[in-house]
């Protein structure tokens, strides 16, 4: 199975590293516009093969899309990341043009690929990719909810003083500092509701930390995060390529689901070899439905800014 990652920067290269280390795909192509950059990242990753023990072939390309031909999955991580103090939404001006041209280029060589959109503002870039390419909705998947959910479980694990892997939880809604919805009511510690162990005040603190999880890291690192984002993309790609049918919150095009239409936003999906195979209705309560509607309004407003590219 072949995966192309366009944008060999922090997130793209980390994703290639995790995919090869875990043997998720037999071939990974990294592509970037910076001369020699993707080739260098690929060579560096390949030089781990004997010490970490993998057989995935990783290669790099400077803007030569012919090398990406026949990819099963294409990940778009090209574009600029935010700097401390910025929102993801402020990236739209530069990233919209990049994402649209990249989507056109990859499809010309891999007409059957499933596209995973990572560049920010991710929900808007996913909507742009879907509309610009005309692909069916199952083949355009925005990655944000997998990462936000892993951060939610991290903050829950810190509050509970228990391992993250014993915690279940999901974040839906937009992938933005104010639009994310950590589903605290449905989160559990090995099946017991987390509200059995944490006060309302502690749970609200966990939710607030989760929502600004990306901004916190951007403040600490000077650019946005990459280890957890890259690993989250690899996790999603694994479910597609290996037809795992995991339930992962992803940004997908809604046509009535969760009361929304003509928008890409995070909801729980079954992810398998056909991409989005099902959108799961987790039965939100009235308060959660109101938060989702508010989040959708904000995400929809951003889509209006795509007029110049669509
Ligand atoms: N959806 C999510 O959960 C997350 C999204 N992101 C987003 O992912 C994007 C990438 O972030 P980083 O890897 O940290 O940035 P980075 O700056 O390290 O890497 C971006 C790469 O894209 C390349 N690039 C730019 N235009 C290109 C084009 N037209 N064709 C091919 N390559 C091109 C650049 O040369 C650069 O190497 C950002 O927009 C960031 O906001 C980052 C983390 C999580
Ligand atoms: O915070 C950012 O800008 C990058 C991102 O989407 C994340 O790490 O969640």
XYZ file of C-alpha atoms and ligand atoms in Angstrom:
363
model
C 0.000 0.000 0.000
C 1.309 3.444 -0.950
C 0.918 6.672 1.002
C 1.933 10.111 -0.230
C 2.460 12.949 2.215
C 2.568 16.410 0.667
C 4.444 18.782 2.958
C 7.570 17.188 4.460
C 7.736 19.613 7.373
C 7.270 18.859 11.053
C 3.912 17.086 10.858
C 4.400 15.402 7.465
C 7.828 13.967 8.292
C 6.686 12.788 11.739
C 3.750 11.053 10.101
C 6.095 9.342 7.598
C 8.327 8.294 10.481
C 5.452 6.723 12.469
C 3.950 5.035 9.373
C 7.263 3.410 8.482
C 8.304 2.537 12.040
C 4.947 0.832 12.623
C 4.912 -0.833 9.166
C 1.516 0.688 8.327
C 2.303 1.029 4.586
C 4.810 -0.635 2.272
C 5.705 2.660 0.557
C 5.694 6.308 1.640
C 6.472 9.237 -0.669
C 7.212 12.605 0.923
C 6.825 15.601 -1.397
C 7.713 19.231 -0.698
C 8.362 22.385 -2.703
C 11.613 23.135 -0.868
C 14.464 21.803 -3.030
C 15.925 18.574 -1.590
C 13.994 18.857 1.679
C 11.685 15.853 1.224
C 14.560 13.776 -0.143
C 16.595 14.631 2.971
C 13.769 13.766 5.374
C 13.147 10.477 3.549
C 16.826 9.525 3.620
C 17.056 10.328 7.350
C 13.987 8.164 8.079
C 15.310 5.308 5.891
C 18.538 5.307 7.882
C 16.477 4.180 10.911
C 15.392 0.995 9.110
C 18.063 -1.283 10.534
C 18.106 0.188 14.046
C 14.360 0.351 14.588
C 13.646 -2.538 12.229
C 11.224 -1.713 9.419
C 10.881 -2.486 5.713
C 8.740 0.410 4.475
C 10.318 2.212 1.475
C 10.376 5.961 2.120
C 11.391 8.319 -0.691
C 11.329 12.067 -1.219
C 10.441 14.299 -4.144
C 10.837 17.999 -4.835
C 7.480 18.850 -6.373
C 7.535 15.929 -8.851
C 4.045 14.480 -8.540
C 4.775 11.624 -10.963
C 6.561 9.935 -8.007
C 3.258 9.922 -6.089
C 1.359 8.004 -8.793
C -0.943 5.232 -7.657
C -1.150 6.281 -4.002
C -3.910 4.695 -1.952
C -3.921 7.536 0.575
C -2.659 11.105 0.216
C -2.063 13.228 3.297
C -1.973 17.020 2.875
C 0.288 18.659 5.459
C 1.555 21.437 3.199
C 1.120 25.033 4.274
C 2.133 27.314 7.076
C 1.695 26.575 10.780
C 0.637 29.231 13.299
C 2.964 31.182 15.564
C 2.280 31.975 19.235
C -0.699 34.318 19.626
C -2.285 33.370 16.291
C -5.449 31.342 15.700
C -5.598 28.523 13.169
C -8.180 30.529 11.241
C -5.621 33.243 10.461
C -3.787 30.755 8.198
C -6.613 30.539 5.669
C -5.289 33.211 3.272
C -2.056 31.364 2.451
C -3.096 27.755 3.053
C -6.273 27.751 0.917
C -4.323 28.328 -2.320
C -1.689 25.731 -1.357
C -4.217 23.040 -0.402
C -6.301 23.528 -3.554
C -3.325 23.248 -5.918
C -1.927 20.250 -4.016
C -5.279 18.432 -4.149
C -5.478 18.963 -7.937
C -1.909 17.739 -8.439
C -2.233 14.581 -6.353
C -5.498 13.530 -7.955
C -4.006 13.892 -11.436
C -1.612 11.047 -10.519
C -3.685 9.095 -7.970
C -7.298 9.386 -9.138
C -8.539 6.762 -6.652
C -6.781 8.052 -3.540
C -8.453 8.833 -0.249
C -7.357 12.309 0.845
C -6.582 13.139 4.468
C -6.499 16.897 5.075
C -4.351 18.198 7.929
C -3.415 21.797 6.978
C -5.190 24.483 8.998
C -7.781 25.774 9.396
C -8.482 22.080 8.930
C -12.307 21.976 8.723
C -12.264 24.781 6.133
C -9.447 23.099 4.166
C -11.407 19.831 4.183
C -14.501 21.606 2.823
C -12.333 23.314 0.186
C -10.786 19.993 -0.882
C -14.181 18.336 -1.162
C -15.721 21.175 -3.181
C -12.682 21.843 -5.382
C -12.113 18.188 -6.321
C -15.738 17.017 -6.485
C -14.699 13.762 -4.797
C -17.347 11.710 -3.014
C -17.559 12.557 0.682
C -16.174 9.212 1.866
C -12.814 10.048 0.240
C -12.122 13.429 1.882
C -11.296 13.178 5.593
C -10.137 15.990 7.857
C -7.802 14.978 10.696
C -8.275 16.909 13.928
C -10.585 14.916 16.178
C -8.103 12.050 16.594
C -5.522 14.521 17.894
C -7.952 16.515 20.036
C -9.257 13.269 21.555
C -5.736 12.099 22.379
C -5.100 15.435 24.120
C -8.420 15.095 25.978
C -7.363 11.644 27.213
C -3.956 13.049 28.177
C -5.497 15.808 30.310
C -7.969 13.325 31.824
C -5.088 10.989 32.653
C -3.259 13.848 34.375
C -6.333 14.764 36.430
C -7.126 11.123 37.284
C -3.476 10.150 37.800
C -4.152 7.072 35.675
C -2.641 5.884 32.340
C -4.053 7.462 29.170
C -4.625 4.020 27.660
C -7.181 3.210 30.383
C -9.251 6.238 29.383
C -11.843 6.545 26.619
C -13.055 9.884 25.330
C -13.840 11.876 22.223
C -13.723 15.458 21.016
C -16.147 16.514 18.280
C -16.991 19.836 16.617
C -14.582 22.212 14.905
C -10.802 21.873 15.234
C -10.461 25.365 16.716
C -9.578 26.863 20.112
C -13.215 27.841 20.727
C -15.100 25.325 18.558
C -13.924 21.983 19.995
C -16.360 19.985 22.098
C -14.735 17.511 24.519
C -17.538 15.051 25.324
C -16.953 14.916 29.069
C -20.276 13.187 29.813
C -19.308 10.208 27.638
C -15.659 9.923 28.784
C -14.809 6.921 30.942
C -12.057 5.347 33.006
C -12.209 1.687 31.957
C -15.965 1.927 31.518
C -16.799 4.009 34.602
C -17.864 7.593 33.863
C -15.010 9.988 34.678
C -17.537 12.056 36.670
C -17.353 9.242 39.283
C -13.785 10.315 39.994
C -13.512 14.015 39.085
C -15.536 17.032 40.248
C -17.444 19.217 37.800
C -14.804 21.897 38.307
C -11.977 19.451 37.499
C -13.813 18.235 34.396
C -14.329 21.786 33.176
C -10.613 22.449 33.618
C -9.766 19.319 31.575
C -12.136 20.417 28.792
C -10.707 23.960 28.742
C -7.094 22.659 28.588
C -8.039 20.301 25.760
C -9.600 23.082 23.697
C -6.453 25.227 23.848
C -4.119 22.198 23.700
C -2.681 23.248 20.329
C -2.278 26.890 21.389
C -0.501 25.854 24.603
C 2.053 23.839 22.627
C 2.457 26.625 20.061
C 3.281 29.006 22.921
C 5.879 26.589 24.309
C 7.441 25.545 20.999
C 7.254 28.761 18.937
C 5.481 26.842 16.154
C 2.640 24.340 16.354
C 3.042 20.766 17.584
C 4.083 17.782 15.455
C 4.648 14.554 17.427
C 1.009 13.978 18.429
C -0.340 15.450 15.157
C 1.924 13.190 13.053
C 1.055 10.123 15.136
C -2.664 10.952 14.927
C -2.518 11.085 11.130
C -0.677 7.744 11.082
C -3.387 6.250 13.336
C -6.070 7.400 10.904
C -4.120 6.157 7.861
C -3.691 2.774 9.599
C -7.461 2.433 9.992
C -7.931 3.184 6.267
C -5.149 1.027 4.804
C -5.688 -1.909 7.117
C -9.479 -1.622 7.046
C -9.644 -1.499 10.841
C -13.059 0.174 11.000
C -12.067 2.142 14.078
C -14.412 4.855 15.320
C -12.439 8.092 15.018
C -13.818 11.644 15.172
C -13.022 13.175 11.772
C -14.036 16.280 9.870
C -16.511 15.081 7.248
C -19.157 16.553 4.979
C -22.534 16.501 6.691
C -25.839 16.121 4.873
C -28.334 16.225 7.696
C -26.285 14.266 10.238
C -26.066 16.048 13.605
C -28.629 18.529 12.243
C -26.136 20.140 9.826
C -25.805 20.497 6.070
C -23.105 21.641 3.629
C -20.282 21.809 6.163
C -17.220 19.742 7.129
C -16.873 19.380 10.902
C -15.760 16.745 13.405
C -18.100 13.855 14.180
C -17.421 10.204 15.084
C -16.875 8.072 11.967
C -16.117 4.465 11.170
C -12.899 4.570 9.133
C -11.993 1.682 6.825
C -10.698 0.888 3.347
C -13.387 3.071 1.766
C -12.490 6.037 3.944
C -15.529 7.265 5.846
C -17.766 4.213 5.988
C -20.316 5.471 8.506
C -21.107 8.541 10.564
C -22.042 7.439 14.080
C -24.798 9.203 16.009
C -23.657 9.228 19.648
C -26.965 10.720 20.849
C -25.941 14.124 22.161
C -28.019 15.641 24.953
C -29.612 19.086 24.551
C -26.654 21.007 25.976
C -24.200 19.150 23.694
C -26.485 19.693 20.686
C -26.482 23.431 21.409
C -22.665 23.473 21.612
C -22.452 21.544 18.336
C -24.812 23.988 16.576
C -22.711 26.939 17.836
C -19.487 25.265 16.701
C -21.020 24.554 13.273
C -22.036 28.228 12.884
C -18.437 29.320 13.478
C -17.036 26.707 11.067
C -19.626 27.631 8.424
C -18.720 31.328 8.690
C -15.119 30.470 7.786
C -16.235 28.662 4.629
C -17.527 31.993 3.307
C -13.879 33.130 3.131
C -13.205 30.490 0.460
C -15.106 32.453 -2.215
C -11.908 33.676 -3.894
C -10.511 30.123 -4.343
C -13.655 28.116 -5.063
N -5.189 19.212 11.695
C -4.365 19.141 12.710
O -4.676 18.519 13.737
C -3.034 19.806 12.638
C -2.745 20.651 11.611
N -1.515 21.250 11.504
C -1.276 22.078 10.326
O -0.464 21.336 9.413
C 0.259 22.243 8.589
C 1.736 21.856 8.575
O 2.301 22.074 9.837
P 3.882 21.822 10.086
O 4.276 20.529 9.497
O 4.153 22.099 11.495
O 4.511 22.994 9.186
P 5.970 23.039 8.511
O 6.223 24.458 8.155
O 6.946 22.335 9.372
O 5.785 22.165 7.173
C 4.993 22.575 6.114
C 5.688 22.160 4.835
O 4.810 22.423 3.730
C 5.654 22.742 2.627
N 4.879 23.379 1.574
C 4.387 24.637 1.521
N 3.738 24.842 0.352
C 3.812 23.683 -0.330
C 3.312 23.257 -1.589
N 2.615 24.077 -2.375
N 3.577 21.999 -1.978
C 4.285 21.154 -1.185
N 4.772 21.504 0.007
C 4.542 22.751 0.433
C 6.717 23.630 3.241
O 7.863 23.744 2.399
C 6.978 22.931 4.563
O 8.067 22.021 4.461
C -0.028 23.641 9.157
O -1.032 24.280 8.407
C -0.516 23.352 10.564
O -1.334 24.389 11.065
C -0.545 21.028 12.425
C -0.786 20.201 13.494
C -2.046 19.549 13.700
O -2.361 24.275 17.059
C -2.120 24.306 15.830
O -2.127 25.350 15.141
C -1.833 23.025 15.133
C -2.941 22.111 15.410
O -3.948 22.132 14.752
C -2.864 21.339 16.645
O -1.755 21.059 17.149
O -3.930 21.005 17.155
